[in-house]
Coordinates of C-alpha atoms in Angstrom, one line a residue:
X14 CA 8.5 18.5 -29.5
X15 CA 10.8 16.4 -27.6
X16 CA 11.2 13.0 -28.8
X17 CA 9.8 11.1 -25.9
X18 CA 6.5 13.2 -25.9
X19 CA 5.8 12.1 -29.4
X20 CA 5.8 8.3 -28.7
X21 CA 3.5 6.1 -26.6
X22 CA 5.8 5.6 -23.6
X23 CA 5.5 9.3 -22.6
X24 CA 3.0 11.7 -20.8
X25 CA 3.3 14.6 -17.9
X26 CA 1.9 12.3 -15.1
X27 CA 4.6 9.7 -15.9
X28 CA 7.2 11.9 -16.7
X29 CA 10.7 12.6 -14.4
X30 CA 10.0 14.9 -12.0
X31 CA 12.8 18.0 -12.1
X32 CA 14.9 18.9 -9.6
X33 CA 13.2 21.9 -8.6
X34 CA 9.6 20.4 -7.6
X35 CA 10.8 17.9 -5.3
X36 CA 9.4 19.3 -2.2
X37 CA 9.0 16.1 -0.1
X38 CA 11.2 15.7 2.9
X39 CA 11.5 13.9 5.8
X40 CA 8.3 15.4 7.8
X41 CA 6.8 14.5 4.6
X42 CA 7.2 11.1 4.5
X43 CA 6.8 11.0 8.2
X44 CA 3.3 12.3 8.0
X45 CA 2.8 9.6 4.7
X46 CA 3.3 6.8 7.2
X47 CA 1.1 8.1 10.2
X48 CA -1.8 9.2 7.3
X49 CA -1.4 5.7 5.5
X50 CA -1.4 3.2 8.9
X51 CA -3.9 4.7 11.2
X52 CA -6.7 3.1 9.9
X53 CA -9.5 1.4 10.1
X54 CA -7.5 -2.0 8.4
X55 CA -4.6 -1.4 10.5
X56 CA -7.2 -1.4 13.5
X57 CA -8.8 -4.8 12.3
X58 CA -5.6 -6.5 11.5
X59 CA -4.4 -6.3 15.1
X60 CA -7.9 -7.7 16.2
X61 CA -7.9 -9.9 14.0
X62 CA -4.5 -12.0 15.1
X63 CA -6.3 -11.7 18.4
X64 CA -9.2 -13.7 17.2
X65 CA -6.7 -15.9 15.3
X66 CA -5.6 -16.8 18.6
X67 CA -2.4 -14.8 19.9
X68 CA -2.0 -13.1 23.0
X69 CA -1.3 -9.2 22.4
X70 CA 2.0 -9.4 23.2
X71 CA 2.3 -12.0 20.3
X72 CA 0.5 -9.6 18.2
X73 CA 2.2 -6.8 18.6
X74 CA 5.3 -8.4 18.1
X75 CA 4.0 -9.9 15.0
X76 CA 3.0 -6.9 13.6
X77 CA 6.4 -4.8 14.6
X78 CA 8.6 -7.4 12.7
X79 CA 6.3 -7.8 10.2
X80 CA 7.0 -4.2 9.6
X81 CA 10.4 -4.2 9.8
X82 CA 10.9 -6.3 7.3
X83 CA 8.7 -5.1 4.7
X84 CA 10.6 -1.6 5.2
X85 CA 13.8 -2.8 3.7
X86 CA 12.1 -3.8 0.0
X87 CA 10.2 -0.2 0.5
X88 CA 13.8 1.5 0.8
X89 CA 15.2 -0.1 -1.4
X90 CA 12.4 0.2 -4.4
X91 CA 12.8 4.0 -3.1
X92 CA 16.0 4.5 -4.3
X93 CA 15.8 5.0 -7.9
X94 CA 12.0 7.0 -7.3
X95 CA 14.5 9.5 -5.2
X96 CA 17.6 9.4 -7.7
X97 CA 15.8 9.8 -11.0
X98 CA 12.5 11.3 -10.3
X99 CA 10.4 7.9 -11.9
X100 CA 7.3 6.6 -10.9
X101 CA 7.0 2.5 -9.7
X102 CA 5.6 1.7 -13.9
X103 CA 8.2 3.6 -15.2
X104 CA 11.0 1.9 -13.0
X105 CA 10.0 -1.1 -13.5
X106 CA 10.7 -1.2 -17.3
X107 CA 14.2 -1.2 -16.5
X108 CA 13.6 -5.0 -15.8
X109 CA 10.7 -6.2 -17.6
X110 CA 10.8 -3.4 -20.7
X111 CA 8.9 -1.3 -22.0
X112 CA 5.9 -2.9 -22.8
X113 CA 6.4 -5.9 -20.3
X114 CA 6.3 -3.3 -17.3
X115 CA 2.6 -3.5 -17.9
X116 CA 2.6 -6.9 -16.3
X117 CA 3.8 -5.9 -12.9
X118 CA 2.4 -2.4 -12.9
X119 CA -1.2 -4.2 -14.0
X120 CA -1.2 -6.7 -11.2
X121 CA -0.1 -4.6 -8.6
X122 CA -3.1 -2.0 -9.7
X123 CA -5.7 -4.3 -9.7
X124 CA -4.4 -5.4 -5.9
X125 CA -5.1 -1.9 -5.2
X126 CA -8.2 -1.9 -6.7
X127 CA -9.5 -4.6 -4.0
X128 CA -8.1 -2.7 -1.3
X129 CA -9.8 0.6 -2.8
X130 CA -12.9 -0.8 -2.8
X131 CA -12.4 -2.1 0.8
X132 CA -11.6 1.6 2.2
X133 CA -14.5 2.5 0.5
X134 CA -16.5 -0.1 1.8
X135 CA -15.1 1.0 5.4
X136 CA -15.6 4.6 4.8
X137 CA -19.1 3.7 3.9
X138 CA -19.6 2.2 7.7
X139 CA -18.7 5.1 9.0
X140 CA -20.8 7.5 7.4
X141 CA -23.4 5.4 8.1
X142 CA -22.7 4.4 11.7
X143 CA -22.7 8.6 11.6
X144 CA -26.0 8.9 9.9
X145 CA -28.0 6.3 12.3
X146 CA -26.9 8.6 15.3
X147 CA -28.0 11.9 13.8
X148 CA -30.8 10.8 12.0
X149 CA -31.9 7.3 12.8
X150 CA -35.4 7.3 10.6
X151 CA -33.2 7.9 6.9
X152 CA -30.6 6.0 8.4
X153 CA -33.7 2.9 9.0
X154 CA -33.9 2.9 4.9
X155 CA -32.9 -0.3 3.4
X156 CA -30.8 1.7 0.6
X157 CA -28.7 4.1 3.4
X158 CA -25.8 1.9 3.3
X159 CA -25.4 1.4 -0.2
X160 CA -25.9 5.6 -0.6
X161 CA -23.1 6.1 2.2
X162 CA -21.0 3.9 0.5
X163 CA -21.2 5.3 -2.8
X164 CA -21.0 9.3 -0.8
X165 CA -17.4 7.8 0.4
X166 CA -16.4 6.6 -3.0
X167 CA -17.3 10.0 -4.3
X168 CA -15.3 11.6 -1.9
X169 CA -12.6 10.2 -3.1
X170 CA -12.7 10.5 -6.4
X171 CA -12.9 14.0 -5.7
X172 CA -9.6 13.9 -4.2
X173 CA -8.0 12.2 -6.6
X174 CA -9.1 14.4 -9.3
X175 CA -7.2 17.2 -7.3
X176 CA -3.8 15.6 -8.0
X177 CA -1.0 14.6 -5.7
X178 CA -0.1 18.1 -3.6
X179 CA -3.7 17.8 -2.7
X180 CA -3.0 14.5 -1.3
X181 CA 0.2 15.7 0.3
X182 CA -1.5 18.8 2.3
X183 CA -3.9 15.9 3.4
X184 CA -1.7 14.0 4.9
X185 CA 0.8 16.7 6.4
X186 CA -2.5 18.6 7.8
X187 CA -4.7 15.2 8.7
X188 CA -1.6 12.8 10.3
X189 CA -1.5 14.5 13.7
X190 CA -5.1 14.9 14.0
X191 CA -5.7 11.4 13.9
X192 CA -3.1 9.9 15.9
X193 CA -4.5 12.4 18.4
X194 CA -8.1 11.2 18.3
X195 CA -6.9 7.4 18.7
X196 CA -5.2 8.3 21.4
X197 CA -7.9 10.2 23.2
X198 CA -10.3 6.7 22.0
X199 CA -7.6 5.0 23.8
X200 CA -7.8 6.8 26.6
X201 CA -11.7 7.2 27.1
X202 CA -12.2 3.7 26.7
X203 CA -9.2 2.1 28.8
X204 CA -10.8 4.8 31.4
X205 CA -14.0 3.4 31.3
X206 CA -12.6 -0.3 31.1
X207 CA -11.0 0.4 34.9
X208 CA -7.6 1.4 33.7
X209 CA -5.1 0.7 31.3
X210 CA -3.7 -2.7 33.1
X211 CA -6.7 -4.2 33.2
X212 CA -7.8 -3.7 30.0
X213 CA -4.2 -5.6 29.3
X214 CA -5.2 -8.4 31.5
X215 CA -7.8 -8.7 29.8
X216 CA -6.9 -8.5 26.4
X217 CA -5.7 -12.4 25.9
X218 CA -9.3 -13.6 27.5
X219 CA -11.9 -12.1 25.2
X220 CA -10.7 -14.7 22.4
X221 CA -12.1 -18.3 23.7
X222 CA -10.0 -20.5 21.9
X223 CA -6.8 -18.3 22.3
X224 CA -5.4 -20.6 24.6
X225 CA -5.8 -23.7 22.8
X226 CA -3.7 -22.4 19.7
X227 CA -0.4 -23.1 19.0
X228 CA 1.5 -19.9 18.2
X229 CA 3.9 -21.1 15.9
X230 CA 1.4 -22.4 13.5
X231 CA -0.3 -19.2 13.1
X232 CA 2.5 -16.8 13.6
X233 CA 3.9 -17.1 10.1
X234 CA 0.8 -17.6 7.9
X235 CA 0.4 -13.6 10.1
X236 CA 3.8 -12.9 9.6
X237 CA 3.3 -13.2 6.0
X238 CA 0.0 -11.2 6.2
X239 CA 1.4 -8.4 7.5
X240 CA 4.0 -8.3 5.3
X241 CA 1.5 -8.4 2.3
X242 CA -0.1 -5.3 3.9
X243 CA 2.4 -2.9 3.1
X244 CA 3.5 -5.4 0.4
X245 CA 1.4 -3.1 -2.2
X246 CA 3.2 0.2 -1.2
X247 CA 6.6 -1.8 -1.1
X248 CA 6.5 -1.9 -4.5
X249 CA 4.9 1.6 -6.0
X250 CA 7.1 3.9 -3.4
X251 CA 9.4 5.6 -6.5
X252 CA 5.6 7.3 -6.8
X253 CA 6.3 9.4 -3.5
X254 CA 9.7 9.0 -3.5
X255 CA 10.5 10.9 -7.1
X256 CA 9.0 14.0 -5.0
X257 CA 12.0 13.4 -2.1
X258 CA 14.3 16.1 -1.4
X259 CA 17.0 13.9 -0.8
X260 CA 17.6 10.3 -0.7
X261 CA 18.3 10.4 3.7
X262 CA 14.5 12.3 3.3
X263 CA 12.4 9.5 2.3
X264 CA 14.9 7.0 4.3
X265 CA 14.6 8.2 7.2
X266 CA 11.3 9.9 7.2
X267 CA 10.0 6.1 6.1
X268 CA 12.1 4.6 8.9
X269 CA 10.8 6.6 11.3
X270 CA 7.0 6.6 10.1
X271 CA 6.2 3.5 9.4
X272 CA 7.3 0.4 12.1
X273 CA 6.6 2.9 15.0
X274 CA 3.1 4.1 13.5
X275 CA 1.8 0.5 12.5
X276 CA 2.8 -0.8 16.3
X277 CA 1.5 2.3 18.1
X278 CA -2.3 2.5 16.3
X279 CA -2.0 -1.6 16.6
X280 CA -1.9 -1.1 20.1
X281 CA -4.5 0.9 20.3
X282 CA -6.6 -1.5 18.6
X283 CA -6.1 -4.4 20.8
X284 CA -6.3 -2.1 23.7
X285 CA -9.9 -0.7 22.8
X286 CA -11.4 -3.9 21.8
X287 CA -9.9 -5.5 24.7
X288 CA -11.6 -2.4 26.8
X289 CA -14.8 -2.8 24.6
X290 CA -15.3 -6.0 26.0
X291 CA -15.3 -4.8 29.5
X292 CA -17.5 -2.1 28.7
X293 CA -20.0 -3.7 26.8
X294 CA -19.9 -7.5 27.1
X295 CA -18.5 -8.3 23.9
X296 CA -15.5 -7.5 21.8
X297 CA -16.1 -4.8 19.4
X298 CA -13.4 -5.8 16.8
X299 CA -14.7 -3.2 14.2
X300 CA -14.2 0.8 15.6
X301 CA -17.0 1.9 13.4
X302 CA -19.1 -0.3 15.3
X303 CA -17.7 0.7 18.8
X304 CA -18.1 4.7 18.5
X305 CA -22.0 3.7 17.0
X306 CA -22.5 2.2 20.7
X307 CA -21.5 5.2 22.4
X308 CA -24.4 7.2 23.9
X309 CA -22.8 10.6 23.6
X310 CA -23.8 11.6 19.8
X311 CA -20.8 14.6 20.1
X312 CA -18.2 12.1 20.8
X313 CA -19.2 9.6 18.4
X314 CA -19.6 12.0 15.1
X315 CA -16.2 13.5 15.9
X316 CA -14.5 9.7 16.5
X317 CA -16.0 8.7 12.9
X318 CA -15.2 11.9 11.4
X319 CA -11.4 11.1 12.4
X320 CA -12.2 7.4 11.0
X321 CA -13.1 8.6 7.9
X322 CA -10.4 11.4 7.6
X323 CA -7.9 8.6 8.3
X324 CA -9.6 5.9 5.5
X325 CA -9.6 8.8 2.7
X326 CA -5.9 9.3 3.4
X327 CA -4.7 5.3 3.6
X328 CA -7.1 5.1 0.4
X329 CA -6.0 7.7 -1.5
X330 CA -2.1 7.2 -0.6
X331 CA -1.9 3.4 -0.5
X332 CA -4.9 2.5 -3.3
X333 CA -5.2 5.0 -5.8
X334 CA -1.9 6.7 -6.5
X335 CA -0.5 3.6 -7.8
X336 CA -2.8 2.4 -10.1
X337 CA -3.3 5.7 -11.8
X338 CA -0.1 5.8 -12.9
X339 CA -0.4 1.8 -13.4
X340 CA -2.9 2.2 -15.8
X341 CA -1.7 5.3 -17.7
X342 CA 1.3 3.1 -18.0
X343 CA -1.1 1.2 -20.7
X344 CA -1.6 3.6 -22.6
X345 CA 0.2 7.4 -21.7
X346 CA -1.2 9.1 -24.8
X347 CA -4.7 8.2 -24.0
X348 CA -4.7 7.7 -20.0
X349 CA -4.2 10.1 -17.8
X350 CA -3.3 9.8 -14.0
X351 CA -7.0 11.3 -13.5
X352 CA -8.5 8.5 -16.1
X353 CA -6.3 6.0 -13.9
X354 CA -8.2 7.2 -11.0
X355 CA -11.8 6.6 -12.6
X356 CA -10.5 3.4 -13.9
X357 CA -9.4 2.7 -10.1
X358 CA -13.0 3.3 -8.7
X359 CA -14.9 1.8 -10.8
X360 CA -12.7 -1.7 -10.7
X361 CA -13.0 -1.0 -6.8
X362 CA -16.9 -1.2 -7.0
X363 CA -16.6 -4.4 -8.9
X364 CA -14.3 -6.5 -6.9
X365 CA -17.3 -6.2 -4.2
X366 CA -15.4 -5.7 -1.2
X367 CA -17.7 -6.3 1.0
X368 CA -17.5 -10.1 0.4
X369 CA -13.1 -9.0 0.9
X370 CA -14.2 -7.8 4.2
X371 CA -16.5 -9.9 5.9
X372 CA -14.3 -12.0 8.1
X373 CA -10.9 -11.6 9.9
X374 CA -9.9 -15.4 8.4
X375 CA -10.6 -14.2 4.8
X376 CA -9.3 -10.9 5.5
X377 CA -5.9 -12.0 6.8
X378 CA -5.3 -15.6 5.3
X379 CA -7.4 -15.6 2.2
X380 CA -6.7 -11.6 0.7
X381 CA -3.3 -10.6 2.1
X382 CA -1.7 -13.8 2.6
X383 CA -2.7 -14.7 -1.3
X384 CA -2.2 -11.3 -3.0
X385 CA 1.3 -11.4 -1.4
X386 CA 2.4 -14.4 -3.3
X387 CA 1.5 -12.1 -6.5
X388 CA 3.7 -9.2 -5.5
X389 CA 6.5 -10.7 -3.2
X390 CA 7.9 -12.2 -7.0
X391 CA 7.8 -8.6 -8.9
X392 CA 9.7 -6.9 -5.6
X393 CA 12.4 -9.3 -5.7
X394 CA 12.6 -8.9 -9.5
X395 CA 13.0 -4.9 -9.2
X396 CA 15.9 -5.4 -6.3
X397 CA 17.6 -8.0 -8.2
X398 CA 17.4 -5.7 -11.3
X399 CA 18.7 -2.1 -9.8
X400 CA 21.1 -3.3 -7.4
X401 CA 22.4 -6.6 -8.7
X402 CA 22.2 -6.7 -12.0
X403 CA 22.4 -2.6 -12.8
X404 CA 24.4 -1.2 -10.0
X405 CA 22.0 1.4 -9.1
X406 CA 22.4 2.7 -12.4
X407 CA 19.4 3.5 -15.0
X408 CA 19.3 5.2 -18.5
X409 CA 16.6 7.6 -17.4
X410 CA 15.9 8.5 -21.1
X411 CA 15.7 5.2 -22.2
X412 CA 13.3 3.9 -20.1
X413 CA 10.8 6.1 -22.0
X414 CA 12.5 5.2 -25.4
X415 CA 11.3 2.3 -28.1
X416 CA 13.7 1.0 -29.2
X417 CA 16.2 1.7 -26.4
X418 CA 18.2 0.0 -23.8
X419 CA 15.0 -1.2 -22.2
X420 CA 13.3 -2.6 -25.4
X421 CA 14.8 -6.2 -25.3
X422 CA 12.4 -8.6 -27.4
X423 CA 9.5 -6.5 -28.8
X424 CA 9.5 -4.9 -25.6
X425 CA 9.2 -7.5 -23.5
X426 CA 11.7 -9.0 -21.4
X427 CA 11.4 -12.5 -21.4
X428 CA 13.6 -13.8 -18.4
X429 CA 11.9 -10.9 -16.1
X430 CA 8.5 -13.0 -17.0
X431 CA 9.9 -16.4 -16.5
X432 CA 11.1 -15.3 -13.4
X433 CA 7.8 -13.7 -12.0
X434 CA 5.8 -17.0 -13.2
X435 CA 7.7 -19.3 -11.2
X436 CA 7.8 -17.1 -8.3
X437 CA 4.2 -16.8 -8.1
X438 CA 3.6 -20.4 -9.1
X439 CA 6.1 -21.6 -6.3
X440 CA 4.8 -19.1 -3.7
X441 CA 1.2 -20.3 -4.3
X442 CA 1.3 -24.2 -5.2
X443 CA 0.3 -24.7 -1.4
X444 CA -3.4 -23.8 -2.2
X445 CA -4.1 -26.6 -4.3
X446 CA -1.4 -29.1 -3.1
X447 CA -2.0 -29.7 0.9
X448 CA 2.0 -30.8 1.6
X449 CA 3.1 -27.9 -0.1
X450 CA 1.2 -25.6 2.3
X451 CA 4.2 -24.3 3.8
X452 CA 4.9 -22.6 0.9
X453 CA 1.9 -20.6 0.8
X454 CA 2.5 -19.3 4.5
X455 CA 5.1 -17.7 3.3
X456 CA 4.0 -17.0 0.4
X457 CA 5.9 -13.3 0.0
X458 CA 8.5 -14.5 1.2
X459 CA 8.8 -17.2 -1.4
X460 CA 8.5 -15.1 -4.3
X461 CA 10.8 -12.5 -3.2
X462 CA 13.3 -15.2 -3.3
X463 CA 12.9 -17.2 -5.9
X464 CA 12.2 -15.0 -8.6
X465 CA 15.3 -12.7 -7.7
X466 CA 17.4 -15.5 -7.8
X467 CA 16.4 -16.8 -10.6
X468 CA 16.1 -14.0 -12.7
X469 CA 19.8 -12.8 -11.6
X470 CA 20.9 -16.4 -13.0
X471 CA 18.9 -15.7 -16.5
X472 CA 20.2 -12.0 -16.9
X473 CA 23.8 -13.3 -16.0
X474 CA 25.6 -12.3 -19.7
X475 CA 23.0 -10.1 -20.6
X476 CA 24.6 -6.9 -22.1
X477 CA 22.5 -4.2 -19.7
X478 CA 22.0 -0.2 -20.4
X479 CA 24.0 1.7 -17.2
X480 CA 24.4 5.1 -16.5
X481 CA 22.9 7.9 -18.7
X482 CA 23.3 7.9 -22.2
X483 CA 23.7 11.1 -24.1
X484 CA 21.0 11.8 -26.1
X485 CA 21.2 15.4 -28.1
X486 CA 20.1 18.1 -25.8
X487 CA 16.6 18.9 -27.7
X488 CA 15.5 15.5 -26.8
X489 CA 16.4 15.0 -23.5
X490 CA 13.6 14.6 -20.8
X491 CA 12.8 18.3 -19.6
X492 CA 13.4 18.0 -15.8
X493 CA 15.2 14.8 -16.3
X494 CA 18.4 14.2 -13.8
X495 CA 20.1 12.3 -11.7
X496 CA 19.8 13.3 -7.8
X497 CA 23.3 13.4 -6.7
X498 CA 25.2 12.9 -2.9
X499 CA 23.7 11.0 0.4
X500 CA 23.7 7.3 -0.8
X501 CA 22.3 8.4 -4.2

């Protein structure tokens, strides 16, 4: 038995993924991006920096750079998934050990948790929003809502209990399916609306108090939000990316999926509400609560079908992937990635998301905006680590090793936790000290900054483990490698 597989640091789900199972390329991660932002929360957040106050134009813009920026951490946490084949808990080690991984790999799981249970929430809606127009007398029962959401969580346990190709074939088969049903939503609505220009027109106008906000006071307080969005995935991409071909697959399969997808199904949010509002009287932020007003049963079953296809994907991409593996992290011997699921759904149910939920203000400024300050810290940590500190180079065997390069103090390494503390204490000090609110609204971006710098400055002199070291050949990782050539 190979040395790794006897000690606590080691199972198949966490293990290096060899050479010849990477399958993933560009189309892949293409299809990844489409799957994982058209959404129902992707929908909502462009709605809700309407209702915040912007203009569309604003928030489109908002949301594009917002995007954009967040893409450069995801690349660059890619790298060393697509080099050595390692999953975000594993990586991570590198910088905060092999026991102090937990920390990073714990907090960004139980973010997902929340958002798991809002999908589910979401998906609930749907298949009830489905269930009142085919059968409105069970759908009249007080308990309906709570059974649909509960049918939805189930669903995705399902999936998650089929392992990760199933969730690839979802979202190479699913992605084109639902961009195609937005657009046709698009489409029907602006049509009914009188035309896509003046739906447009009257996008800006269904807000009251958009006019009398000032733009620059909510746009990075957004800014920051939809940063945070992605913030999640920004860190746990070496789970997706230890499947990549090539290191120019997941690059620019990422760069090409994600800005471009986010903006487009953005657009299509403001555009429907905006066109909802014509239609109807009143601006339907929510799309599960638009296709329940249309009158053509058909059209709205197969609208809410697509909803739901396209929250299972986000959910089981974005939400559940990580944390498996975060949690299994605890404990390899005894948690699998399918135990990490379970462990997933049931923390989803508890974080009660549909208190997460209930209002664009909460949504935006309260949940992303203050889960970002948690994260922003731990991505700048992991750059700071593999391309400052390390070179882009990793011990691949010893991050699963006790007693290894990555073991520093029992371990733990302590700098890597100083680091993240005053990150996130700095990044969130605005909540309860009004002059420092600044620093809240940017709160990832705060984080990102001063917990790379600072923990650069600590490790400066620190003796670090680069490039592979020999182990005997019997105890080497089976499958273990470096992926060489194109920026590896």
């Amino acid at each position: 038995m190979p040395q790794q597989q006897a000690n606590s640091l080691y199972n198949e789900d966490l293990a290096p993924i060899p050479f010849t199972e990477r399958s993933w390329g560009v189309y892949n991660y293409v299809s990844l991006w489409v799957a994982m932002s058209v959404c129902i929360p992707t929908y909502m957040l462009a709605s809700g920096l309407i209702a915040n106050g912007m203009s569309w134009k604003q928030a489109l813009g908002t949301i594009f750079l917002g995007n954009l920026i967040v893409l450069v951490p995801m690349i660059l946490n890619a790298h060393a998934g697509a080099k050595y084949g390692i999953p975000f808990p594993v990586y991570v080690r590198a910088s905060f050990g092999v026991r102090g991984a937990n920390i990073p790999a714990v907090l960004r799981a139980l973010v997902a948790c929340g958002w798991f249970g809002i999908q589910c929430w979401i998906g609930g809606q749907a298949i009830y929003s489905m269930l009142r127009v085919i059968a409105p007398a069970i759908a009249s029962a007080p308990s309906a809502v709570w059974i649909c959401f509960f049918a939805f969580w189930a669903i995705n346990m399902a999936v998650i209990w089929r392992g990760i190709e199933v969730i690839r074939w979802l979202q190479v088969v699913s992605a084109p399916f639902m961009l195609i049903v937005g657009l046709l939503l698009l489409f029907w609505m602006t049509g009914k609306a009188g035309g896509l220009s003046a739906t447009l027109a009257n996008a800006s106008t269904f807000h009251a108090g958009a006019a009398k906000v000032d733009f620059w006071k909510i746009f990075v307080p957004s800014l920051t939000a939809i940063v945070g969005f992605w913030a999640t995935v920004a860190l746990n991409i070496p789970d997706f990316t230890r499947y990549a071909k090539s290191q120019r697959a997941q690059m620019v399969g990422q760069a090409i999926g994600l800005p471009p997808a986010m903006t487009l199904y953005s657009f299509i949010g403001i555009a429907v509400t905006s066109a909802s509002s014509l239609v109807f009287g009143v601006a339907l932020w929510d799309p599960v609560v638009l296709l329940g007003r249309f009158n053509q049963p058909v059209v709205a079953c197969i609208g809410l079908v697509a909803l739901l296809l396209a929250t299972l994907n986000t959910n089981v991409a974005a939400n559940v992937v990580s944390p498996s593996n975060d949690f299994s992290n605890l404990n390899p011997r005894w948690i699998s990635f399918r135990t990490g699921g379970l462990i997933t759904g049931v923390l989803g149910i508890l974080c009660m998301p549909w208190k997460l939920a209930a209002d664009p203000a909460r949504y935006i400024n309260g949940w992303l905006v203050g889960y970002s300050g948690l994260l922003g810290p731990i991505a700048g940590i992991m750059i700071a680590d593999y391309f400052v500190v390390r070179g882009r180079e990793l011990d691949p065997d010893g991050l699963y090793l006790r007693g290894g390069p990555y073991e520093y103090s029992d371990g733990f390494n302590i700098r890597a936790i100083i680091a993240l503390i005053t990150g996130i204490v700095v990044a969130l000090v605005g909540i309860v000290v009004p002059p420092l609110r600044w620093l809240y609204d940017y709160a990832w971006f705060v984080g990102f900054i001063v917990s790379g710098l600072l923990y650069c400055l600590l490790m400066m002199g620190v003796t670090t483990a680069k490039g592979s070291t020999p182990l005997l050949v019997e105890h080497r990782l089976p499958g273990a490698g470096v992926l060489e050539g194109e920026g590896a």
